[in-house]
Amino acid sequence: MSKSEVKDFLSQHPDITTIELLLSDLNGVVRGKRIERDLLEKVFTKGFYLPGSVMALDSAGTTVEESGLGMDVGDRDRLCKPIPGTLSIVPWHEGGDRAQALCTMYKDRSTGFFADPRQVLVNAIDRFSQLGYDVGFAVELEFYLIDKQRDEKGNIQPPIALGSERRMMSSQVYSIDDLDQYDFFIRDVIETARQQNIPADTVIAEYAPGQFEVNLDYGTDILKAVDQAVLLKRVIRSVANKYNMDASFMAKPYIDQSGSGLHLHLSLLKDGENVFAAEDPTQNPLLRQAIAGLLSMADSTQAFLAPTVNSFRRLAPENFAPTSKTWAYDNRTVALRIPSGGQSATRIEHRMSGADANPYLATAVLLAGVTEGIQNKLEAPDPVVGNAYDQEHEQVADNQRDALRKMEADPRVSDWFGKDFVELYSACKWSELRMFEQQITQMEYDLLLPYV
Ligand SMILES: NC(=O)CC[C@H](N)C(=O)O
């Protein structure tokens, strides 16, 4: 990051006293440290240090020792550097004196650290670029607003909108009333994002009470768009918090309501022309190869798209979350949708990731699949017509164990994500899975303890 960026920023924002330096961990959770204004220039030119074990944390924030990045290497520090263009104010901070910058971790001064998920995406973008296409890329994020107060049974519940008596209980998809009721929140998200140069545009009320979707505008720079998605999640959480609500990207917070997804849209362009375009896009050979590649890696990359035990609860039929390795035109019951909307807008909507997936890894999955399909001219099956949930199709794994084993078994995953990274991810996820499985549920005590 250039010295002038720091100088300009500090002179434009004389009130800034502290700056948060942020990194996305394996789970997409933002971590980092805070520095004083005086140190900013040095940090931007020379970098700063955080333990490499930041990239080996489980969901409880504990270092997974099997990763080899903790005690084995003396919990050693790694160089981190801010990413140019990401320095911005933190509008939700009450004092108005805080800024932030997104950062990335290095192995040495010039090589990225294998364990940083952003670096995995950087590598994937490099390989994908060799295909020689420009892109149109966009991210959609679903999330739930949740009351900080639990209901009388101790369960989570939708919040009461500011200045209203009414708890949001309806399931009115695309409801304008629901958007009205939450206007204060939505406006604040869009405005806060704007202040951080994040192009969040549309907000939609989703299928369930308190569930919304926010879209980032189409971009041509994949890495920048994913950086923005990571930061947008923080905006949404922080703005919700301001109004005493939680915003959650958990894949399935309510068992009887729709889950939350992370949908990625990709079109390929050559000389400004969309190469996926065709009168009937499902017959476009290049698009079919890209689809075939994605489907061929659907099993072995699912562990990145469904990163926790909870993610697999989202993958239930009839909820517009994909359960099968399918694709179709204008159809939300499949894994890969080709949205309608005119030839020049022809694109793949990748619907497999939960909102809990790390956006860097989910996007690397997308690029790997598309590249493998096109390079190897893979053949796609026929697109689905009608309700994919009612038909016989090959299913994706319905549990994390199977997904992790399939990830470990496919050499293409090591090739794309790095052998060391796959080993790290695997160690962290198995450890976390064991942590979840070691809990005996209340239901087991209620239904089994007295009777068996
Ligand atoms: N609007 C939609 O497409 C719903 C998507 C669904 N909530 C998911 O989990 O992916």
CSV table of C-alpha atoms and ligand atoms in Angstrom, one decimal:
chain,number,residue,atom,x,y,z
A,1,MET,CA,0.0,0.0,0.0
A,2,SER,CA,1.5,3.3,-1.0
A,3,LYS,CA,2.6,5.9,1.5
A,4,SER,CA,0.4,8.5,-0.3
A,5,GLU,CA,-2.7,6.5,0.4
A,6,VAL,CA,-2.0,6.6,4.1
A,7,LYS,CA,-1.0,10.3,4.1
A,8,ASP,CA,-4.1,11.3,2.1
A,9,PHE,CA,-6.3,9.2,4.3
A,10,LEU,CA,-4.9,10.6,7.5
A,11,SER,CA,-5.1,14.2,6.3
A,12,GLN,CA,-8.8,13.7,5.2
A,13,HIS,CA,-9.6,12.1,8.5
A,14,PRO,CA,-7.8,14.1,11.2
A,15,ASP,CA,-10.0,12.6,14.0
A,16,ILE,CA,-8.9,9.0,13.4
A,17,THR,CA,-6.9,7.8,16.4
A,18,THR,CA,-6.9,4.0,16.1
A,19,ILE,CA,-6.9,1.6,13.1
A,20,GLU,CA,-8.0,-2.0,13.1
A,21,LEU,CA,-6.0,-4.3,11.0
A,22,LEU,CA,-8.2,-7.2,9.9
A,23,LEU,CA,-7.6,-10.7,8.5
A,24,SER,CA,-10.1,-13.3,7.5
A,25,ASP,CA,-9.4,-16.6,9.2
A,26,LEU,CA,-10.1,-20.1,7.9
A,27,ASN,CA,-13.8,-19.8,8.8
A,28,GLY,CA,-14.2,-16.3,7.4
A,29,VAL,CA,-14.2,-14.8,10.8
A,30,VAL,CA,-12.4,-11.4,10.8
A,31,ARG,CA,-9.5,-11.2,13.3
A,32,GLY,CA,-6.7,-8.8,13.9
A,33,LYS,CA,-5.3,-6.0,16.1
A,34,ARG,CA,-5.7,-2.4,16.7
A,35,ILE,CA,-2.9,0.2,16.3
A,36,GLU,CA,-2.5,3.9,17.1
A,37,ARG,CA,-2.5,6.5,14.3
A,38,ASP,CA,1.2,7.2,14.6
A,39,LEU,CA,2.1,3.7,13.7
A,40,LEU,CA,0.0,3.5,10.5
A,41,GLU,CA,2.6,4.6,8.1
A,42,LYS,CA,5.1,2.2,9.3
A,43,VAL,CA,2.6,-0.7,9.3
A,44,PHE,CA,1.7,0.2,5.7
A,45,THR,CA,5.3,0.3,4.5
A,46,LYS,CA,6.9,-2.5,6.6
A,47,GLY,CA,3.9,-4.6,7.6
A,48,PHE,CA,3.1,-6.0,11.1
A,49,TYR,CA,3.1,-9.4,12.8
A,50,LEU,CA,0.4,-11.8,13.9
A,51,PRO,CA,0.8,-15.5,14.9
A,52,GLY,CA,0.4,-17.9,12.0
A,53,SER,CA,-1.9,-19.9,14.2
A,54,VAL,CA,-4.6,-17.2,13.5
A,55,MET,CA,-5.1,-19.4,10.4
A,56,ALA,CA,-5.6,-22.5,12.4
A,57,LEU,CA,-8.4,-21.6,14.7
A,58,ASP,CA,-11.6,-23.6,15.2
A,59,SER,CA,-15.0,-22.0,15.6
A,60,ALA,CA,-14.4,-21.7,19.4
A,61,GLY,CA,-11.3,-19.5,18.6
A,62,THR,CA,-8.9,-22.2,19.9
A,63,THR,CA,-5.8,-23.1,18.0
A,64,VAL,CA,-6.0,-26.6,16.4
A,65,GLU,CA,-2.7,-28.1,17.4
A,66,GLU,CA,-2.9,-30.9,14.7
A,67,SER,CA,-2.6,-28.1,12.2
A,68,GLY,CA,1.1,-27.8,12.9
A,69,LEU,CA,0.8,-24.0,13.0
A,70,GLY,CA,0.6,-23.7,16.8
A,71,MET,CA,2.9,-25.0,19.5
A,72,ASP,CA,4.9,-27.2,16.9
A,73,VAL,CA,6.4,-24.0,15.5
A,74,GLY,CA,6.5,-22.1,18.8
A,75,ASP,CA,3.4,-20.2,17.7
A,76,ARG,CA,5.6,-18.1,15.5
A,77,ASP,CA,4.7,-14.8,14.1
A,78,ARG,CA,4.0,-14.1,10.4
A,79,LEU,CA,4.3,-11.0,8.4
A,80,CYS,CA,1.0,-9.3,7.5
A,81,LYS,CA,0.4,-6.4,5.2
A,82,PRO,CA,-2.6,-4.2,4.5
A,83,ILE,CA,-4.3,-4.5,1.1
A,84,PRO,CA,-4.1,-1.4,-1.0
A,85,GLY,CA,-7.4,0.4,-1.3
A,86,THR,CA,-9.0,-1.1,1.8
A,87,LEU,CA,-8.2,1.6,4.3
A,88,SER,CA,-11.6,3.2,5.4
A,89,ILE,CA,-13.3,4.7,8.3
A,90,VAL,CA,-15.4,2.6,10.7
A,91,PRO,CA,-18.7,4.4,10.7
A,92,TRP,CA,-20.4,2.4,13.4
A,93,HIS,CA,-17.8,3.2,16.0
A,94,GLU,CA,-19.3,5.7,18.4
A,95,GLY,CA,-16.3,7.9,18.9
A,96,GLY,CA,-15.9,8.5,15.2
A,97,ASP,CA,-12.2,8.1,15.6
A,98,ARG,CA,-11.6,4.6,14.2
A,99,ALA,CA,-10.4,3.3,10.8
A,100,GLN,CA,-9.8,-0.2,9.4
A,101,ALA,CA,-7.8,-1.9,6.7
A,102,LEU,CA,-8.1,-5.5,5.4
A,103,CYS,CA,-4.8,-7.4,5.5
A,104,THR,CA,-3.2,-10.5,4.2
A,105,MET,CA,-0.5,-12.9,5.6
A,106,TYR,CA,2.9,-13.6,4.1
A,107,LYS,CA,5.4,-16.4,4.1
A,108,ASP,CA,8.1,-13.9,3.4
A,109,ARG,CA,8.3,-10.3,2.0
A,110,SER,CA,6.9,-11.3,-1.4
A,111,THR,CA,5.2,-14.7,-1.1
A,112,GLY,CA,1.7,-15.2,0.4
A,113,PHE,CA,1.3,-17.6,3.3
A,114,PHE,CA,-0.3,-20.9,2.2
A,115,ALA,CA,-2.7,-20.9,5.2
A,116,ASP,CA,-4.4,-17.6,4.4
A,117,PRO,CA,-7.6,-18.3,2.6
A,118,ARG,CA,-7.2,-15.1,0.6
A,119,GLN,CA,-3.9,-16.4,-0.7
A,120,VAL,CA,-5.8,-19.6,-1.8
A,121,LEU,CA,-8.1,-17.3,-3.9
A,122,VAL,CA,-5.1,-15.3,-5.2
A,123,ASN,CA,-3.6,-18.6,-6.5
A,124,ALA,CA,-6.9,-19.7,-8.0
A,125,ILE,CA,-7.4,-16.4,-9.8
A,126,ASP,CA,-3.9,-16.7,-11.3
A,127,ARG,CA,-4.7,-20.1,-12.7
A,128,PHE,CA,-8.1,-19.1,-13.9
A,129,SER,CA,-6.7,-16.0,-15.6
A,130,GLN,CA,-4.7,-18.2,-17.9
A,131,LEU,CA,-8.0,-19.1,-19.6
A,132,GLY,CA,-7.8,-15.5,-20.9
A,133,TYR,CA,-11.3,-14.3,-20.1
A,134,ASP,CA,-12.5,-11.1,-18.4
A,135,VAL,CA,-15.3,-11.7,-15.9
A,136,GLY,CA,-18.5,-10.3,-14.5
A,137,PHE,CA,-18.7,-11.4,-10.9
A,138,ALA,CA,-21.2,-10.7,-8.1
A,139,VAL,CA,-21.9,-11.9,-4.6
A,140,GLU,CA,-25.2,-12.3,-2.9
A,141,LEU,CA,-25.4,-12.9,0.9
A,142,GLU,CA,-28.3,-14.1,2.9
A,143,PHE,CA,-28.5,-13.6,6.7
A,144,TYR,CA,-30.9,-13.4,9.6
A,145,LEU,CA,-31.6,-10.6,12.0
A,146,ILE,CA,-32.1,-12.1,15.4
A,147,ASP,CA,-33.3,-10.5,18.7
A,148,LYS,CA,-30.6,-10.4,21.3
A,149,GLN,CA,-33.3,-11.4,23.7
A,150,ARG,CA,-34.3,-15.1,23.6
A,151,ASP,CA,-38.0,-16.1,23.8
A,152,GLU,CA,-39.6,-17.6,26.9
A,153,LYS,CA,-38.3,-21.1,26.0
A,154,GLY,CA,-34.8,-19.8,25.5
A,155,ASN,CA,-35.0,-20.1,21.7
A,156,ILE,CA,-33.8,-17.5,19.2
A,157,GLN,CA,-36.4,-15.2,17.7
A,158,PRO,CA,-36.8,-12.5,15.1
A,159,PRO,CA,-36.3,-9.0,16.4
A,160,ILE,CA,-38.9,-6.3,17.0
A,161,ALA,CA,-38.3,-3.5,14.5
A,162,LEU,CA,-37.2,-0.1,15.9
A,163,GLY,CA,-40.1,2.0,17.0
A,164,SER,CA,-42.6,-0.9,16.4
A,165,GLU,CA,-44.5,-3.2,18.8
A,166,ARG,CA,-44.5,-5.9,16.1
A,167,ARG,CA,-42.1,-8.9,16.1
A,168,MET,CA,-41.4,-9.9,12.5
A,169,MET,CA,-43.3,-13.2,12.2
A,170,SER,CA,-44.5,-13.4,8.6
A,171,SER,CA,-42.7,-15.3,5.9
A,172,GLN,CA,-43.3,-12.9,3.1
A,173,VAL,CA,-40.6,-13.3,0.5
A,174,TYR,CA,-39.9,-10.0,-1.4
A,175,SER,CA,-42.3,-8.3,1.1
A,176,ILE,CA,-42.0,-4.6,0.7
A,177,ASP,CA,-43.8,-4.2,4.1
A,178,ASP,CA,-41.0,-6.1,5.8
A,179,LEU,CA,-38.4,-4.0,4.0
A,180,ASP,CA,-40.3,-0.9,5.2
A,181,GLN,CA,-40.3,-2.1,8.7
A,182,TYR,CA,-36.6,-2.6,8.6
A,183,ASP,CA,-35.9,0.5,6.6
A,184,PHE,CA,-33.8,2.0,9.3
A,185,PHE,CA,-31.5,-1.0,9.3
A,186,ILE,CA,-31.3,-1.5,5.5
A,187,ARG,CA,-30.6,2.2,4.9
A,188,ASP,CA,-27.9,2.2,7.5
A,189,VAL,CA,-26.3,-1.0,6.0
A,190,ILE,CA,-26.2,0.6,2.5
A,191,GLU,CA,-25.0,3.9,3.7
A,192,THR,CA,-22.3,2.4,6.0
A,193,ALA,CA,-21.1,0.1,3.1
A,194,ARG,CA,-20.9,3.2,0.9
A,195,GLN,CA,-18.7,5.0,3.4
A,196,GLN,CA,-16.4,2.0,3.2
A,197,ASN,CA,-16.5,1.9,-0.6
A,198,ILE,CA,-18.4,-1.4,-0.6
A,199,PRO,CA,-21.0,-1.3,-3.5
A,200,ALA,CA,-23.9,-3.0,-1.7
A,201,ASP,CA,-27.0,-2.3,-3.7
A,202,THR,CA,-30.2,-4.4,-3.5
A,203,VAL,CA,-31.7,-5.6,-0.3
A,204,ILE,CA,-34.5,-8.2,-0.5
A,205,ALA,CA,-36.7,-9.6,2.3
A,206,GLU,CA,-36.2,-13.4,2.1
A,207,TYR,CA,-38.3,-16.4,2.8
A,208,ALA,CA,-38.3,-16.3,6.5
A,209,PRO,CA,-39.0,-13.9,9.4
A,210,GLY,CA,-36.0,-11.7,9.9
A,211,GLN,CA,-34.2,-13.1,6.8
A,212,PHE,CA,-32.7,-10.7,4.2
A,213,GLU,CA,-30.5,-10.9,1.2
A,214,VAL,CA,-28.0,-8.2,0.3
A,215,ASN,CA,-26.3,-8.0,-3.1
A,216,LEU,CA,-23.0,-6.6,-4.1
A,217,ASP,CA,-22.9,-4.8,-7.4
A,218,TYR,CA,-21.4,-6.6,-10.4
A,219,GLY,CA,-17.6,-6.2,-10.7
A,220,THR,CA,-14.8,-7.2,-13.0
A,221,ASP,CA,-12.2,-7.7,-10.3
A,222,ILE,CA,-12.9,-11.0,-8.4
A,223,LEU,CA,-10.4,-10.5,-5.6
A,224,LYS,CA,-11.7,-7.0,-4.8
A,225,ALA,CA,-15.3,-8.2,-4.9
A,226,VAL,CA,-14.6,-11.0,-2.4
A,227,ASP,CA,-12.6,-8.6,-0.1
A,228,GLN,CA,-15.7,-6.4,-0.2
A,229,ALA,CA,-18.0,-9.4,0.6
A,230,VAL,CA,-15.9,-10.2,3.7
A,231,LEU,CA,-16.1,-6.6,4.8
A,232,LEU,CA,-19.8,-6.4,4.0
A,233,LYS,CA,-20.5,-9.2,6.5
A,234,ARG,CA,-18.8,-7.1,9.1
A,235,VAL,CA,-20.9,-4.0,8.2
A,236,ILE,CA,-24.1,-6.0,8.5
A,237,ARG,CA,-23.1,-7.5,11.9
A,238,SER,CA,-21.9,-4.1,13.2
A,239,VAL,CA,-25.0,-2.2,12.0
A,240,ALA,CA,-27.3,-4.8,13.5
A,241,ASN,CA,-25.5,-4.6,16.7
A,242,LYS,CA,-26.0,-0.8,16.8
A,243,TYR,CA,-29.8,-1.5,16.9
A,244,ASN,CA,-29.4,-4.2,19.6
A,245,MET,CA,-29.9,-7.0,17.1
A,246,ASP,CA,-27.6,-9.9,16.0
A,247,ALA,CA,-27.1,-10.5,12.3
A,248,SER,CA,-26.1,-14.1,11.6
A,249,PHE,CA,-24.7,-15.8,8.6
A,250,MET,CA,-25.1,-19.2,10.2
A,251,ALA,CA,-26.4,-21.6,7.4
A,252,LYS,CA,-29.5,-22.9,9.2
A,253,PRO,CA,-30.4,-21.0,12.4
A,254,TYR,CA,-34.1,-22.2,12.4
A,255,ILE,CA,-34.7,-25.9,11.5
A,256,ASP,CA,-38.1,-25.2,10.1
A,257,GLN,CA,-37.2,-22.1,8.1
A,258,SER,CA,-35.1,-21.5,5.0
A,259,GLY,CA,-31.3,-21.5,5.4
A,260,SER,CA,-29.0,-18.7,4.4
A,261,GLY,CA,-26.8,-19.1,1.3
A,262,LEU,CA,-23.9,-17.3,-0.3
A,263,HIS,CA,-24.6,-17.2,-4.1
A,264,LEU,CA,-21.9,-16.4,-6.6
A,265,HIS,CA,-22.6,-15.1,-10.1
A,266,LEU,CA,-20.0,-15.5,-12.9
A,267,SER,CA,-20.0,-14.6,-16.6
A,268,LEU,CA,-17.0,-14.8,-18.9
A,269,LEU,CA,-16.2,-12.2,-21.4
A,270,LYS,CA,-13.9,-11.9,-24.5
A,271,ASP,CA,-13.4,-8.5,-26.0
A,272,GLY,CA,-16.4,-7.3,-24.0
A,273,GLU,CA,-18.7,-10.0,-25.4
A,274,ASN,CA,-20.3,-12.5,-23.0
A,275,VAL,CA,-19.0,-15.9,-24.2
A,276,PHE,CA,-21.8,-17.8,-22.3
A,277,ALA,CA,-24.5,-16.0,-24.4
A,278,ALA,CA,-26.7,-18.0,-26.8
A,279,GLU,CA,-30.3,-18.0,-27.8
A,280,ASP,CA,-30.6,-21.0,-25.5
A,281,PRO,CA,-27.7,-20.7,-23.1
A,282,THR,CA,-28.0,-24.3,-22.0
A,283,GLN,CA,-26.7,-25.2,-25.4
A,284,ASN,CA,-23.7,-23.0,-25.2
A,285,PRO,CA,-20.7,-25.3,-25.4
A,286,LEU,CA,-18.4,-23.2,-23.2
A,287,LEU,CA,-21.0,-22.7,-20.5
A,288,ARG,CA,-21.7,-26.5,-20.5
A,289,GLN,CA,-18.0,-27.2,-20.0
A,290,ALA,CA,-17.9,-24.8,-17.1
A,291,ILE,CA,-21.0,-26.4,-15.6
A,292,ALA,CA,-19.5,-29.9,-16.1
A,293,GLY,CA,-16.3,-28.9,-14.3
A,294,LEU,CA,-18.2,-27.5,-11.4
A,295,LEU,CA,-20.4,-30.6,-11.1
A,296,SER,CA,-17.3,-32.9,-11.4
A,297,MET,CA,-15.8,-31.1,-8.3
A,298,ALA,CA,-19.0,-30.7,-6.5
A,299,ASP,CA,-18.4,-33.6,-4.1
A,300,SER,CA,-14.7,-32.9,-3.4
A,301,THR,CA,-15.1,-29.2,-2.8
A,302,GLN,CA,-18.3,-29.3,-0.7
A,303,ALA,CA,-16.3,-29.3,2.5
A,304,PHE,CA,-15.4,-25.6,1.7
A,305,LEU,CA,-19.0,-24.7,0.9
A,306,ALA,CA,-20.5,-26.4,3.9
A,307,PRO,CA,-17.9,-25.8,6.5
A,308,THR,CA,-19.7,-26.7,9.7
A,309,VAL,CA,-22.1,-29.3,11.1
A,310,ASN,CA,-24.8,-26.8,10.9
A,311,SER,CA,-24.2,-26.1,7.1
A,312,PHE,CA,-25.5,-29.6,6.3
A,313,ARG,CA,-28.9,-28.8,7.9
A,314,ARG,CA,-29.3,-26.1,5.2
A,315,LEU,CA,-29.0,-28.7,2.4
A,316,ALA,CA,-32.6,-30.0,2.9
A,317,PRO,CA,-35.1,-30.4,0.1
A,318,GLU,CA,-37.8,-27.8,-0.8
A,319,ASN,CA,-35.8,-24.9,0.7
A,320,PHE,CA,-34.1,-23.6,-2.5
A,321,ALA,CA,-30.8,-24.9,-1.2
A,322,PRO,CA,-29.3,-27.5,-3.5
A,323,THR,CA,-29.2,-31.1,-2.5
A,324,SER,CA,-28.2,-32.6,-5.8
A,325,LYS,CA,-25.5,-32.2,-8.4
A,326,THR,CA,-27.7,-30.4,-10.9
A,327,TRP,CA,-28.0,-27.4,-13.2
A,328,ALA,CA,-30.8,-25.7,-15.0
A,329,TYR,CA,-32.1,-22.6,-16.7
A,330,ASP,CA,-34.1,-20.2,-14.6
A,331,ASN,CA,-34.7,-22.7,-11.8
A,332,ARG,CA,-33.9,-22.4,-8.1
A,333,THR,CA,-34.2,-26.0,-7.2
A,334,VAL,CA,-30.7,-26.8,-8.6
A,335,ALA,CA,-27.1,-26.3,-7.6
A,336,LEU,CA,-26.1,-24.2,-10.6
A,337,ARG,CA,-28.7,-21.9,-12.0
A,338,ILE,CA,-28.5,-20.0,-15.3
A,339,PRO,CA,-30.7,-17.0,-14.5
A,340,SER,CA,-32.9,-15.5,-17.2
A,341,GLY,CA,-32.3,-11.9,-18.1
A,342,GLY,CA,-31.1,-11.5,-21.7
A,343,GLN,CA,-28.2,-13.0,-23.6
A,344,SER,CA,-25.6,-10.3,-22.5
A,345,ALA,CA,-26.4,-11.1,-18.8
A,346,THR,CA,-25.9,-14.9,-19.2
A,347,ARG,CA,-24.1,-16.2,-16.2
A,348,ILE,CA,-23.8,-19.1,-13.8
A,349,GLU,CA,-25.3,-18.6,-10.4
A,350,HIS,CA,-23.4,-21.0,-8.0
A,351,ARG,CA,-25.9,-21.7,-5.2
A,352,MET,CA,-24.1,-24.4,-3.2
A,353,SER,CA,-22.4,-22.4,-0.5
A,354,GLY,CA,-23.9,-21.6,2.8
A,355,ALA,CA,-23.7,-18.0,4.0
A,356,ASP,CA,-21.3,-19.5,6.6
A,357,ALA,CA,-18.7,-20.4,3.9
A,358,ASN,CA,-15.5,-18.5,3.7
A,359,PRO,CA,-16.1,-16.3,0.6
A,360,TYR,CA,-12.4,-16.6,-0.4
A,361,LEU,CA,-12.6,-20.4,-0.4
A,362,ALA,CA,-16.1,-20.5,-2.0
A,363,THR,CA,-14.9,-18.4,-4.9
A,364,ALA,CA,-11.8,-20.5,-5.3
A,365,VAL,CA,-14.1,-23.5,-5.6
A,366,LEU,CA,-16.0,-21.7,-8.4
A,367,LEU,CA,-12.9,-20.8,-10.3
A,368,ALA,CA,-11.4,-24.3,-10.0
A,369,GLY,CA,-14.5,-25.9,-11.3
A,370,VAL,CA,-15.0,-23.6,-14.2
A,371,THR,CA,-11.3,-23.8,-15.2
A,372,GLU,CA,-11.2,-27.6,-14.9
A,373,GLY,CA,-14.3,-27.9,-17.0
A,374,ILE,CA,-13.2,-25.6,-19.8
A,375,GLN,CA,-9.6,-26.8,-19.9
A,376,ASN,CA,-10.6,-30.5,-20.1
A,377,LYS,CA,-13.7,-29.9,-22.3
A,378,LEU,CA,-15.8,-31.8,-19.8
A,379,GLU,CA,-19.3,-32.8,-20.8
A,380,ALA,CA,-22.3,-31.7,-18.8
A,381,PRO,CA,-25.4,-33.8,-18.2
A,382,ASP,CA,-28.7,-32.4,-19.4
A,383,PRO,CA,-30.1,-29.5,-17.5
A,384,VAL,CA,-33.0,-30.2,-15.1
A,385,VAL,CA,-36.5,-29.2,-16.1
A,386,GLY,CA,-39.0,-28.8,-13.2
A,387,ASN,CA,-38.5,-29.5,-9.5
A,388,ALA,CA,-35.1,-31.1,-9.0
A,389,TYR,CA,-36.2,-32.2,-5.5
A,390,ASP,CA,-38.9,-34.4,-7.0
A,391,GLN,CA,-36.5,-36.1,-9.4
A,392,GLU,CA,-33.8,-38.8,-9.1
A,393,HIS,CA,-30.4,-37.0,-9.2
A,394,GLU,CA,-27.0,-37.7,-7.8
A,395,GLN,CA,-26.9,-36.1,-4.3
A,396,VAL,CA,-24.2,-34.1,-2.6
A,397,ALA,CA,-23.0,-35.4,0.8
A,398,ASP,CA,-25.4,-34.8,3.6
A,399,ASN,CA,-22.8,-34.7,6.3
A,400,GLN,CA,-19.4,-33.2,7.0
A,401,ARG,CA,-17.5,-36.5,7.4
A,402,ASP,CA,-18.3,-37.6,3.9
A,403,ALA,CA,-17.5,-34.2,2.5
A,404,LEU,CA,-14.1,-34.0,4.2
A,405,ARG,CA,-13.2,-37.5,3.0
A,406,LYS,CA,-14.1,-36.6,-0.6
A,407,MET,CA,-12.1,-33.4,-0.3
A,408,GLU,CA,-9.0,-35.4,0.9
A,409,ALA,CA,-9.4,-38.0,-1.9
A,410,ASP,CA,-9.4,-35.7,-4.9
A,411,PRO,CA,-5.9,-34.7,-6.1
A,412,ARG,CA,-7.5,-31.8,-8.0
A,413,VAL,CA,-8.3,-30.2,-4.7
A,414,SER,CA,-4.7,-30.3,-3.4
A,415,ASP,CA,-3.6,-29.1,-6.8
A,416,TRP,CA,-5.9,-26.0,-6.6
A,417,PHE,CA,-5.9,-25.3,-2.9
A,418,GLY,CA,-2.4,-26.4,-2.1
A,419,LYS,CA,-1.5,-29.7,-0.4
A,420,ASP,CA,-0.5,-27.9,2.8
A,421,PHE,CA,-3.7,-25.9,2.8
A,422,VAL,CA,-5.9,-29.0,2.4
A,423,GLU,CA,-4.1,-30.7,5.2
A,424,LEU,CA,-4.6,-27.7,7.4
A,425,TYR,CA,-8.2,-27.4,6.6
A,426,SER,CA,-8.8,-31.0,7.1
A,427,ALA,CA,-7.0,-31.0,10.5
A,428,CYS,CA,-9.1,-28.0,11.7
A,429,LYS,CA,-12.4,-29.3,10.4
A,430,TRP,CA,-12.0,-32.8,11.9
A,431,SER,CA,-11.0,-31.3,15.2
A,432,GLU,CA,-14.1,-29.0,15.1
A,433,LEU,CA,-16.4,-31.8,14.1
A,434,ARG,CA,-15.2,-33.9,17.0
A,435,MET,CA,-15.9,-31.0,19.3
A,436,PHE,CA,-19.5,-30.8,18.1
A,437,GLU,CA,-20.0,-34.5,18.2
A,438,GLN,CA,-18.7,-34.7,21.8
A,439,GLN,CA,-21.8,-32.9,23.0
A,440,ILE,CA,-24.6,-35.1,24.3
A,441,THR,CA,-27.8,-33.3,23.4
A,442,GLN,CA,-30.7,-32.6,25.8
A,443,MET,CA,-32.9,-34.8,23.6
A,444,GLU,CA,-30.7,-37.8,24.3
A,445,TYR,CA,-31.1,-37.2,28.0
A,446,ASP,CA,-34.8,-36.6,27.7
A,447,LEU,CA,-35.6,-39.6,25.4
A,448,LEU,CA,-33.0,-42.1,26.1
A,449,LEU,CA,-31.6,-41.8,29.6
A,450,PRO,CA,-34.8,-42.7,31.5
A,451,TYR,CA,-35.8,-45.5,29.1
A,452,VAL,CA,-33.0,-47.5,27.7
B,1,LIG,N1,-33.9,-16.9,-2.8
B,1,LIG,C1,-33.2,-18.0,-2.8
B,1,LIG,O1,-32.7,-18.4,-3.8
B,1,LIG,C2,-33.1,-18.8,-1.5
B,1,LIG,C3,-31.8,-19.5,-1.3
B,1,LIG,C4,-31.7,-20.2,0.0
B,1,LIG,N2,-32.1,-19.5,1.1
B,1,LIG,C5,-30.3,-20.8,0.2
B,1,LIG,O2,-30.1,-21.3,1.3
B,1,LIG,O3,-29.5,-20.9,-0.7
